[in-house]
Amino acid sequence: MTTTVSQPDTSTIALSHRSCRSCTLCCDLPDIDELDKPANALCRYCVRDEGCTAYAARPATCRDFLCGWRTDLSLGAEWDPILSHMMIYRQGAQLTVLVDPRHREIWTEQPYHGHLRRWAAEGRASGGYVIVWVGEEVFKIEG
Ligand code: SF4
Ligand code: SF4
């Protein structure tokens, strides 16, 4: 599989051919204030690898969120969170990568580490940078 690697341009428009399927990473890895949910703790409404049991009543944070893989075609099949065990999203100049702590070394493996370094290098000229979270550990990627 050949992947075009460029700084992901994450937006909020879903790619029609991609769906979450059994992924529940964004109900687990990030903190969500509206749910009083800490990072790396499964939401009380989530059934891991199945989905949300409160889907119709889920808060705006959940309704509005799509990870980078759902919106950015430049993220290839290897970045499917079900395979990569990582979720990506943009916060202004910061490209954030949350790693499932059950697969805590995967971001250091290829092709992932190479992509992260390339994105960091590409972003540097415009003030962008890449941050990786693995549980309580945080890493700034040097391009
Ligand atoms: S991390 Fe992405 S693919 Fe996984 S559930 Fe969240 S939006 Fe869907
Ligand atoms: S409310 Fe539903 S969609 Fe939101 S984090 Fe919890 S399980 Fe996920």
PDB file of N, CA, C and O in Angstrom, residues 20-75:
ATOM      1  N   CYS A  20     -16.732   4.357  11.447  1.00  0.00           N
ATOM      2  CA  CYS A  20     -16.049   3.945  12.679  1.00  0.00           C
ATOM      3  C   CYS A  20     -16.061   2.428  12.863  1.00  0.00           C
ATOM      4  O   CYS A  20     -15.138   1.873  13.457  1.00  0.00           O
ATOM      5  N   ARG A  21     -17.108   1.774  12.379  1.00  0.00           N
ATOM      6  CA  ARG A  21     -17.280   0.332  12.585  1.00  0.00           C
ATOM      7  C   ARG A  21     -17.107  -0.024  14.067  1.00  0.00           C
ATOM      8  O   ARG A  21     -17.800   0.548  14.891  1.00  0.00           O
ATOM      9  N   SER A  22     -16.203  -0.894  14.411  1.00  0.00           N
ATOM     10  CA  SER A  22     -16.106  -1.312  15.816  1.00  0.00           C
ATOM     11  C   SER A  22     -15.145  -0.451  16.635  1.00  0.00           C
ATOM     12  O   SER A  22     -14.901  -0.738  17.804  1.00  0.00           O
ATOM     13  N   CYS A  23     -14.598   0.601  16.027  1.00  0.00           N
ATOM     14  CA  CYS A  23     -13.662   1.452  16.765  1.00  0.00           C
ATOM     15  C   CYS A  23     -14.401   2.242  17.840  1.00  0.00           C
ATOM     16  O   CYS A  23     -15.454   2.816  17.595  1.00  0.00           O
ATOM     17  N   THR A  24     -13.817   2.285  19.019  1.00  0.00           N
ATOM     18  CA  THR A  24     -14.369   3.108  20.107  1.00  0.00           C
ATOM     19  C   THR A  24     -13.252   3.923  20.773  1.00  0.00           C
ATOM     20  O   THR A  24     -13.375   4.320  21.929  1.00  0.00           O
ATOM     21  N   LEU A  25     -12.168   4.179  20.039  1.00  0.00           N
ATOM     22  CA  LEU A  25     -11.024   4.861  20.663  1.00  0.00           C
ATOM     23  C   LEU A  25     -11.385   6.245  21.186  1.00  0.00           C
ATOM     24  O   LEU A  25     -10.864   6.665  22.221  1.00  0.00           O
ATOM     25  N   CYS A  26     -12.231   6.983  20.456  1.00  0.00           N
ATOM     26  CA  CYS A  26     -12.511   8.345  20.932  1.00  0.00           C
ATOM     27  C   CYS A  26     -13.504   8.352  22.087  1.00  0.00           C
ATOM     28  O   CYS A  26     -13.786   9.418  22.643  1.00  0.00           O
ATOM     29  N   CYS A  27     -13.998   7.208  22.485  1.00  0.00           N
ATOM     30  CA  CYS A  27     -14.801   7.082  23.707  1.00  0.00           C
ATOM     31  C   CYS A  27     -13.924   6.601  24.867  1.00  0.00           C
ATOM     32  O   CYS A  27     -14.425   6.332  25.959  1.00  0.00           O
ATOM     33  N   ASP A  28     -12.644   6.490  24.629  1.00  0.00           N
ATOM     34  CA  ASP A  28     -11.715   5.912  25.598  1.00  0.00           C
ATOM     35  C   ASP A  28     -10.515   6.839  25.849  1.00  0.00           C
ATOM     36  O   ASP A  28     -10.228   7.214  26.986  1.00  0.00           O
ATOM     37  N   LEU A  29      -9.797   7.240  24.796  1.00  0.00           N
ATOM     38  CA  LEU A  29      -8.504   7.905  24.974  1.00  0.00           C
ATOM     39  C   LEU A  29      -8.591   9.372  25.412  1.00  0.00           C
ATOM     40  O   LEU A  29      -7.826   9.779  26.293  1.00  0.00           O
ATOM     41  N   PRO A  30      -9.460  10.207  24.839  1.00  0.00           N
ATOM     42  CA  PRO A  30      -9.444  11.626  25.238  1.00  0.00           C
ATOM     43  C   PRO A  30     -10.254  11.877  26.513  1.00  0.00           C
ATOM     44  O   PRO A  30     -11.162  11.105  26.848  1.00  0.00           O
ATOM     45  N   ASP A  31      -9.906  12.965  27.190  1.00  0.00           N
ATOM     46  CA  ASP A  31     -10.781  13.418  28.271  1.00  0.00           C
ATOM     47  C   ASP A  31     -11.960  14.168  27.646  1.00  0.00           C
ATOM     48  O   ASP A  31     -11.807  14.804  26.601  1.00  0.00           O
ATOM     49  N   ILE A  32     -13.135  14.060  28.263  1.00  0.00           N
ATOM     50  CA  ILE A  32     -14.333  14.729  27.751  1.00  0.00           C
ATOM     51  C   ILE A  32     -15.017  15.412  28.930  1.00  0.00           C
ATOM     52  O   ILE A  32     -15.619  14.757  29.793  1.00  0.00           O
ATOM     53  N   ASP A  33     -14.896  16.732  28.976  1.00  0.00           N
ATOM     54  CA  ASP A  33     -15.408  17.494  30.123  1.00  0.00           C
ATOM     55  C   ASP A  33     -16.906  17.278  30.328  1.00  0.00           C
ATOM     56  O   ASP A  33     -17.358  17.125  31.467  1.00  0.00           O
ATOM     57  N   GLU A  34     -17.678  17.302  29.237  1.00  0.00           N
ATOM     58  CA  GLU A  34     -19.138  17.201  29.373  1.00  0.00           C
ATOM     59  C   GLU A  34     -19.571  15.906  30.052  1.00  0.00           C
ATOM     60  O   GLU A  34     -20.660  15.818  30.619  1.00  0.00           O
ATOM     61  N   LEU A  35     -18.733  14.896  29.966  1.00  0.00           N
ATOM     62  CA  LEU A  35     -19.057  13.594  30.569  1.00  0.00           C
ATOM     63  C   LEU A  35     -18.262  13.350  31.848  1.00  0.00           C
ATOM     64  O   LEU A  35     -18.369  12.282  32.441  1.00  0.00           O
ATOM     65  N   ASP A  36     -17.475  14.379  32.239  1.00  0.00           N
ATOM     66  CA  ASP A  36     -16.600  14.225  33.403  1.00  0.00           C
ATOM     67  C   ASP A  36     -15.742  12.971  33.250  1.00  0.00           C
ATOM     68  O   ASP A  36     -15.528  12.222  34.206  1.00  0.00           O
ATOM     69  N   LYS A  37     -15.294  12.781  32.003  1.00  0.00           N
ATOM     70  CA  LYS A  37     -14.526  11.565  31.688  1.00  0.00           C
ATOM     71  C   LYS A  37     -13.039  11.884  31.608  1.00  0.00           C
ATOM     72  O   LYS A  37     -12.633  12.737  30.812  1.00  0.00           O
ATOM     73  N   PRO A  38     -12.223  11.228  32.394  1.00  0.00           N
ATOM     74  CA  PRO A  38     -10.776  11.451  32.269  1.00  0.00           C
ATOM     75  C   PRO A  38     -10.226  10.757  31.028  1.00  0.00           C
ATOM     76  O   PRO A  38     -10.884   9.898  30.427  1.00  0.00           O
ATOM     77  N   ALA A  39      -9.006  11.129  30.664  1.00  0.00           N
ATOM     78  CA  ALA A  39      -8.326  10.465  29.549  1.00  0.00           C
ATOM     79  C   ALA A  39      -8.053   9.007  29.891  1.00  0.00           C
ATOM     80  O   ALA A  39      -7.873   8.644  31.059  1.00  0.00           O
ATOM     81  N   ASN A  40      -8.062   8.178  28.878  1.00  0.00           N
ATOM     82  CA  ASN A  40      -7.709   6.756  29.013  1.00  0.00           C
ATOM     83  C   ASN A  40      -8.590   6.017  30.011  1.00  0.00           C
ATOM     84  O   ASN A  40      -8.140   5.167  30.771  1.00  0.00           O
ATOM     85  N   ALA A  41      -9.851   6.381  29.976  1.00  0.00           N
ATOM     86  CA  ALA A  41     -10.862   5.670  30.766  1.00  0.00           C
ATOM     87  C   ALA A  41     -12.095   5.544  29.876  1.00  0.00           C
ATOM     88  O   ALA A  41     -12.563   6.546  29.322  1.00  0.00           O
ATOM     89  N   LEU A  42     -12.592   4.363  29.740  1.00  0.00           N
ATOM     90  CA  LEU A  42     -13.730   4.146  28.842  1.00  0.00           C
ATOM     91  C   LEU A  42     -14.957   4.898  29.368  1.00  0.00           C
ATOM     92  O   LEU A  42     -15.273   4.818  30.562  1.00  0.00           O
ATOM     93  N   CYS A  43     -15.609   5.633  28.475  1.00  0.00           N
ATOM     94  CA  CYS A  43     -16.841   6.329  28.855  1.00  0.00           C
ATOM     95  C   CYS A  43     -17.838   5.335  29.420  1.00  0.00           C
ATOM     96  O   CYS A  43     -17.951   4.201  28.961  1.00  0.00           O
ATOM     97  N   ARG A  44     -18.595   5.783  30.399  1.00  0.00           N
ATOM     98  CA  ARG A  44     -19.560   4.876  31.048  1.00  0.00           C
ATOM     99  C   ARG A  44     -20.667   4.429  30.098  1.00  0.00           C
ATOM    100  O   ARG A  44     -21.365   3.455  30.377  1.00  0.00           O
ATOM    101  N   TYR A  45     -20.830   5.133  28.983  1.00  0.00           N
ATOM    102  CA  TYR A  45     -21.860   4.743  28.012  1.00  0.00           C
ATOM    103  C   TYR A  45     -21.317   3.874  26.879  1.00  0.00           C
ATOM    104  O   TYR A  45     -22.071   3.476  25.992  1.00  0.00           O
ATOM    105  N   CYS A  46     -20.028   3.591  26.923  1.00  0.00           N
ATOM    106  CA  CYS A  46     -19.407   2.871  25.811  1.00  0.00           C
ATOM    107  C   CYS A  46     -19.258   1.386  26.104  1.00  0.00           C
ATOM    108  O   CYS A  46     -18.850   0.993  27.206  1.00  0.00           O
ATOM    109  N   VAL A  47     -19.569   0.583  25.117  1.00  0.00           N
ATOM    110  CA  VAL A  47     -19.215  -0.841  25.144  1.00  0.00           C
ATOM    111  C   VAL A  47     -18.021  -0.986  24.227  1.00  0.00           C
ATOM    112  O   VAL A  47     -18.129  -0.725  23.012  1.00  0.00           O
ATOM    113  N   ARG A  48     -16.883  -1.337  24.796  1.00  0.00           N
ATOM    114  CA  ARG A  48     -15.644  -1.368  24.005  1.00  0.00           C
ATOM    115  C   ARG A  48     -15.810  -2.230  22.751  1.00  0.00           C
ATOM    116  O   ARG A  48     -16.365  -3.324  22.802  1.00  0.00           O
ATOM    117  N   ASP A  49     -15.314  -1.728  21.634  1.00  0.00           N
ATOM    118  CA  ASP A  49     -15.345  -2.402  20.337  1.00  0.00           C
ATOM    119  C   ASP A  49     -16.760  -2.599  19.797  1.00  0.00           C
ATOM    120  O   ASP A  49     -16.961  -3.331  18.827  1.00  0.00           O
ATOM    121  N   GLU A  50     -17.747  -1.968  20.431  1.00  0.00           N
ATOM    122  CA  GLU A  50     -19.122  -2.059  19.924  1.00  0.00           C
ATOM    123  C   GLU A  50     -19.713  -0.672  19.674  1.00  0.00           C
ATOM    124  O   GLU A  50     -20.168  -0.378  18.584  1.00  0.00           O
ATOM    125  N   GLY A  51     -19.693   0.188  20.682  1.00  0.00           N
ATOM    126  CA  GLY A  51     -20.212   1.530  20.449  1.00  0.00           C
ATOM    127  C   GLY A  51     -20.903   2.131  21.649  1.00  0.00           C
ATOM    128  O   GLY A  51     -20.771   1.657  22.774  1.00  0.00           O
ATOM    129  N   CYS A  52     -21.679   3.184  21.339  1.00  0.00           N
ATOM    130  CA  CYS A  52     -22.294   4.024  22.371  1.00  0.00           C
ATOM    131  C   CYS A  52     -23.688   3.522  22.702  1.00  0.00           C
ATOM    132  O   CYS A  52     -24.508   3.313  21.809  1.00  0.00           O
ATOM    133  N   THR A  53     -23.967   3.383  23.982  1.00  0.00           N
ATOM    134  CA  THR A  53     -25.302   2.942  24.408  1.00  0.00           C
ATOM    135  C   THR A  53     -26.224   4.139  24.645  1.00  0.00           C
ATOM    136  O   THR A  53     -27.385   3.948  25.010  1.00  0.00           O
ATOM    137  N   ALA A  54     -25.685   5.352  24.454  1.00  0.00           N
ATOM    138  CA  ALA A  54     -26.494   6.565  24.648  1.00  0.00           C
ATOM    139  C   ALA A  54     -26.407   7.431  23.396  1.00  0.00           C
ATOM    140  O   ALA A  54     -26.368   8.654  23.485  1.00  0.00           O
ATOM    141  N   TYR A  55     -26.379   6.801  22.250  1.00  0.00           N
ATOM    142  CA  TYR A  55     -26.039   7.502  21.006  1.00  0.00           C
ATOM    143  C   TYR A  55     -26.953   8.712  20.764  1.00  0.00           C
ATOM    144  O   TYR A  55     -26.476   9.802  20.438  1.00  0.00           O
ATOM    145  N   ALA A  56     -28.245   8.546  20.929  1.00  0.00           N
ATOM    146  CA  ALA A  56     -29.177   9.637  20.632  1.00  0.00           C
ATOM    147  C   ALA A  56     -29.007  10.800  21.598  1.00  0.00           C
ATOM    148  O   ALA A  56     -29.315  11.947  21.255  1.00  0.00           O
ATOM    149  N   ALA A  57     -28.528  10.530  22.796  1.00  0.00           N
ATOM    150  CA  ALA A  57     -28.396  11.577  23.820  1.00  0.00           C
ATOM    151  C   ALA A  57     -26.954  11.988  24.055  1.00  0.00           C
ATOM    152  O   ALA A  57     -26.675  12.735  24.990  1.00  0.00           O
ATOM    153  N   ARG A  58     -26.035  11.535  23.204  1.00  0.00           N
ATOM    154  CA  ARG A  58     -24.623  11.844  23.429  1.00  0.00           C
ATOM    155  C   ARG A  58     -24.401  13.358  23.352  1.00  0.00           C
ATOM    156  O   ARG A  58     -25.097  14.047  22.590  1.00  0.00           O
ATOM    157  N   PRO A  59     -23.437  13.881  24.095  1.00  0.00           N
ATOM    158  CA  PRO A  59     -23.239  15.329  24.139  1.00  0.00           C
ATOM    159  C   PRO A  59     -22.644  15.881  22.844  1.00  0.00           C
ATOM    160  O   PRO A  59     -22.162  15.135  21.977  1.00  0.00           O
ATOM    161  N   ALA A  60     -22.636  17.208  22.744  1.00  0.00           N
ATOM    162  CA  ALA A  60     -22.177  17.878  21.526  1.00  0.00           C
ATOM    163  C   ALA A  60     -20.741  17.519  21.181  1.00  0.00           C
ATOM    164  O   ALA A  60     -20.400  17.374  20.004  1.00  0.00           O
ATOM    165  N   THR A  61     -19.905  17.364  22.189  1.00  0.00           N
ATOM    166  CA  THR A  61     -18.504  17.016  21.920  1.00  0.00           C
ATOM    167  C   THR A  61     -18.425  15.733  21.104  1.00  0.00           C
ATOM    168  O   THR A  61     -17.633  15.630  20.165  1.00  0.00           O
ATOM    169  N   CYS A  62     -19.254  14.771  21.459  1.00  0.00           N
ATOM    170  CA  CYS A  62     -19.260  13.499  20.729  1.00  0.00           C
ATOM    171  C   CYS A  62     -19.885  13.667  19.348  1.00  0.00           C
ATOM    172  O   CYS A  62     -19.384  13.131  18.353  1.00  0.00           O
ATOM    173  N   ARG A  63     -20.963  14.433  19.272  1.00  0.00           N
ATOM    174  CA  ARG A  63     -21.658  14.621  17.992  1.00  0.00           C
ATOM    175  C   ARG A  63     -20.765  15.311  16.979  1.00  0.00           C
ATOM    176  O   ARG A  63     -20.805  15.001  15.785  1.00  0.00           O
ATOM    177  N   ASP A  64     -19.974  16.241  17.454  1.00  0.00           N
ATOM    178  CA  ASP A  64     -19.196  17.089  16.544  1.00  0.00           C
ATOM    179  C   ASP A  64     -17.844  16.500  16.171  1.00  0.00           C
ATOM    180  O   ASP A  64     -17.185  17.006  15.257  1.00  0.00           O
ATOM    181  N   PHE A  65     -17.411  15.473  16.866  1.00  0.00           N
ATOM    182  CA  PHE A  65     -16.039  15.010  16.672  1.00  0.00           C
ATOM    183  C   PHE A  65     -15.926  13.933  15.595  1.00  0.00           C
ATOM    184  O   PHE A  65     -16.711  12.978  15.551  1.00  0.00           O
ATOM    185  N   LEU A  66     -14.919  14.112  14.758  1.00  0.00           N
ATOM    186  CA  LEU A  66     -14.483  13.052  13.847  1.00  0.00           C
ATOM    187  C   LEU A  66     -12.966  13.038  13.897  1.00  0.00           C
ATOM    188  O   LEU A  66     -12.326  14.100  13.796  1.00  0.00           O
ATOM    189  N   CYS A  67     -12.376  11.898  14.018  1.00  0.00           N
ATOM    190  CA  CYS A  67     -10.910  11.839  14.012  1.00  0.00           C
ATOM    191  C   CYS A  67     -10.397  12.079  12.587  1.00  0.00           C
ATOM    192  O   CYS A  67     -11.151  12.052  11.611  1.00  0.00           O
ATOM    193  N   GLY A  68      -9.091  12.298  12.481  1.00  0.00           N
ATOM    194  CA  GLY A  68      -8.505  12.614  11.193  1.00  0.00           C
ATOM    195  C   GLY A  68      -8.722  11.549  10.146  1.00  0.00           C
ATOM    196  O   GLY A  68      -8.920  11.859   8.957  1.00  0.00           O
ATOM    197  N   TRP A  69      -8.717  10.312  10.559  1.00  0.00           N
ATOM    198  CA  TRP A  69      -8.862   9.235   9.570  1.00  0.00           C
ATOM    199  C   TRP A  69     -10.244   9.260   8.913  1.00  0.00           C
ATOM    200  O   TRP A  69     -10.391   8.890   7.750  1.00  0.00           O
ATOM    201  N   ARG A  70     -11.258   9.763   9.634  1.00  0.00           N
ATOM    202  CA  ARG A  70     -12.606   9.844   9.079  1.00  0.00           C
ATOM    203  C   ARG A  70     -12.764  10.988   8.091  1.00  0.00           C
ATOM    204  O   ARG A  70     -13.742  11.028   7.344  1.00  0.00           O
ATOM    205  N   THR A  71     -11.816  11.944   8.104  1.00  0.00           N
ATOM    206  CA  THR A  71     -12.008  13.156   7.306  1.00  0.00           C
ATOM    207  C   THR A  71     -10.909  13.401   6.274  1.00  0.00           C
ATOM    208  O   THR A  71     -11.098  14.230   5.392  1.00  0.00           O
ATOM    209  N   ASP A  72      -9.782  12.745   6.405  1.00  0.00           N
ATOM    210  CA  ASP A  72      -8.619  13.108   5.585  1.00  0.00           C
ATOM    211  C   ASP A  72      -8.150  11.925   4.752  1.00  0.00           C
ATOM    212  O   ASP A  72      -7.616  10.955   5.292  1.00  0.00           O
ATOM    213  N   LEU A  73      -8.316  12.069   3.450  1.00  0.00           N
ATOM    214  CA  LEU A  73      -7.966  10.981   2.536  1.00  0.00           C
ATOM    215  C   LEU A  73      -6.469  10.710   2.503  1.00  0.00           C
ATOM    216  O   LEU A  73      -6.036   9.630   2.113  1.00  0.00           O
ATOM    217  N   SER A  74      -5.655  11.688   2.908  1.00  0.00           N
ATOM    218  CA  SER A  74      -4.208  11.465   2.868  1.00  0.00           C
ATOM    219  C   SER A  74      -3.759  10.484   3.952  1.00  0.00           C
ATOM    220  O   SER A  74      -2.636   9.982   3.901  1.00  0.00           O
ATOM    221  N   LEU A  75      -4.611  10.238   4.933  1.00  0.00           N
ATOM    222  CA  LEU A  75      -4.302   9.214   5.924  1.00  0.00           C
ATOM    223  C   LEU A  75      -4.736   7.875   5.345  1.00  0.00           C
ATOM    224  O   LEU A  75      -5.927   7.626   5.174  1.00  0.00           O
TER     225      LEU A  75
END
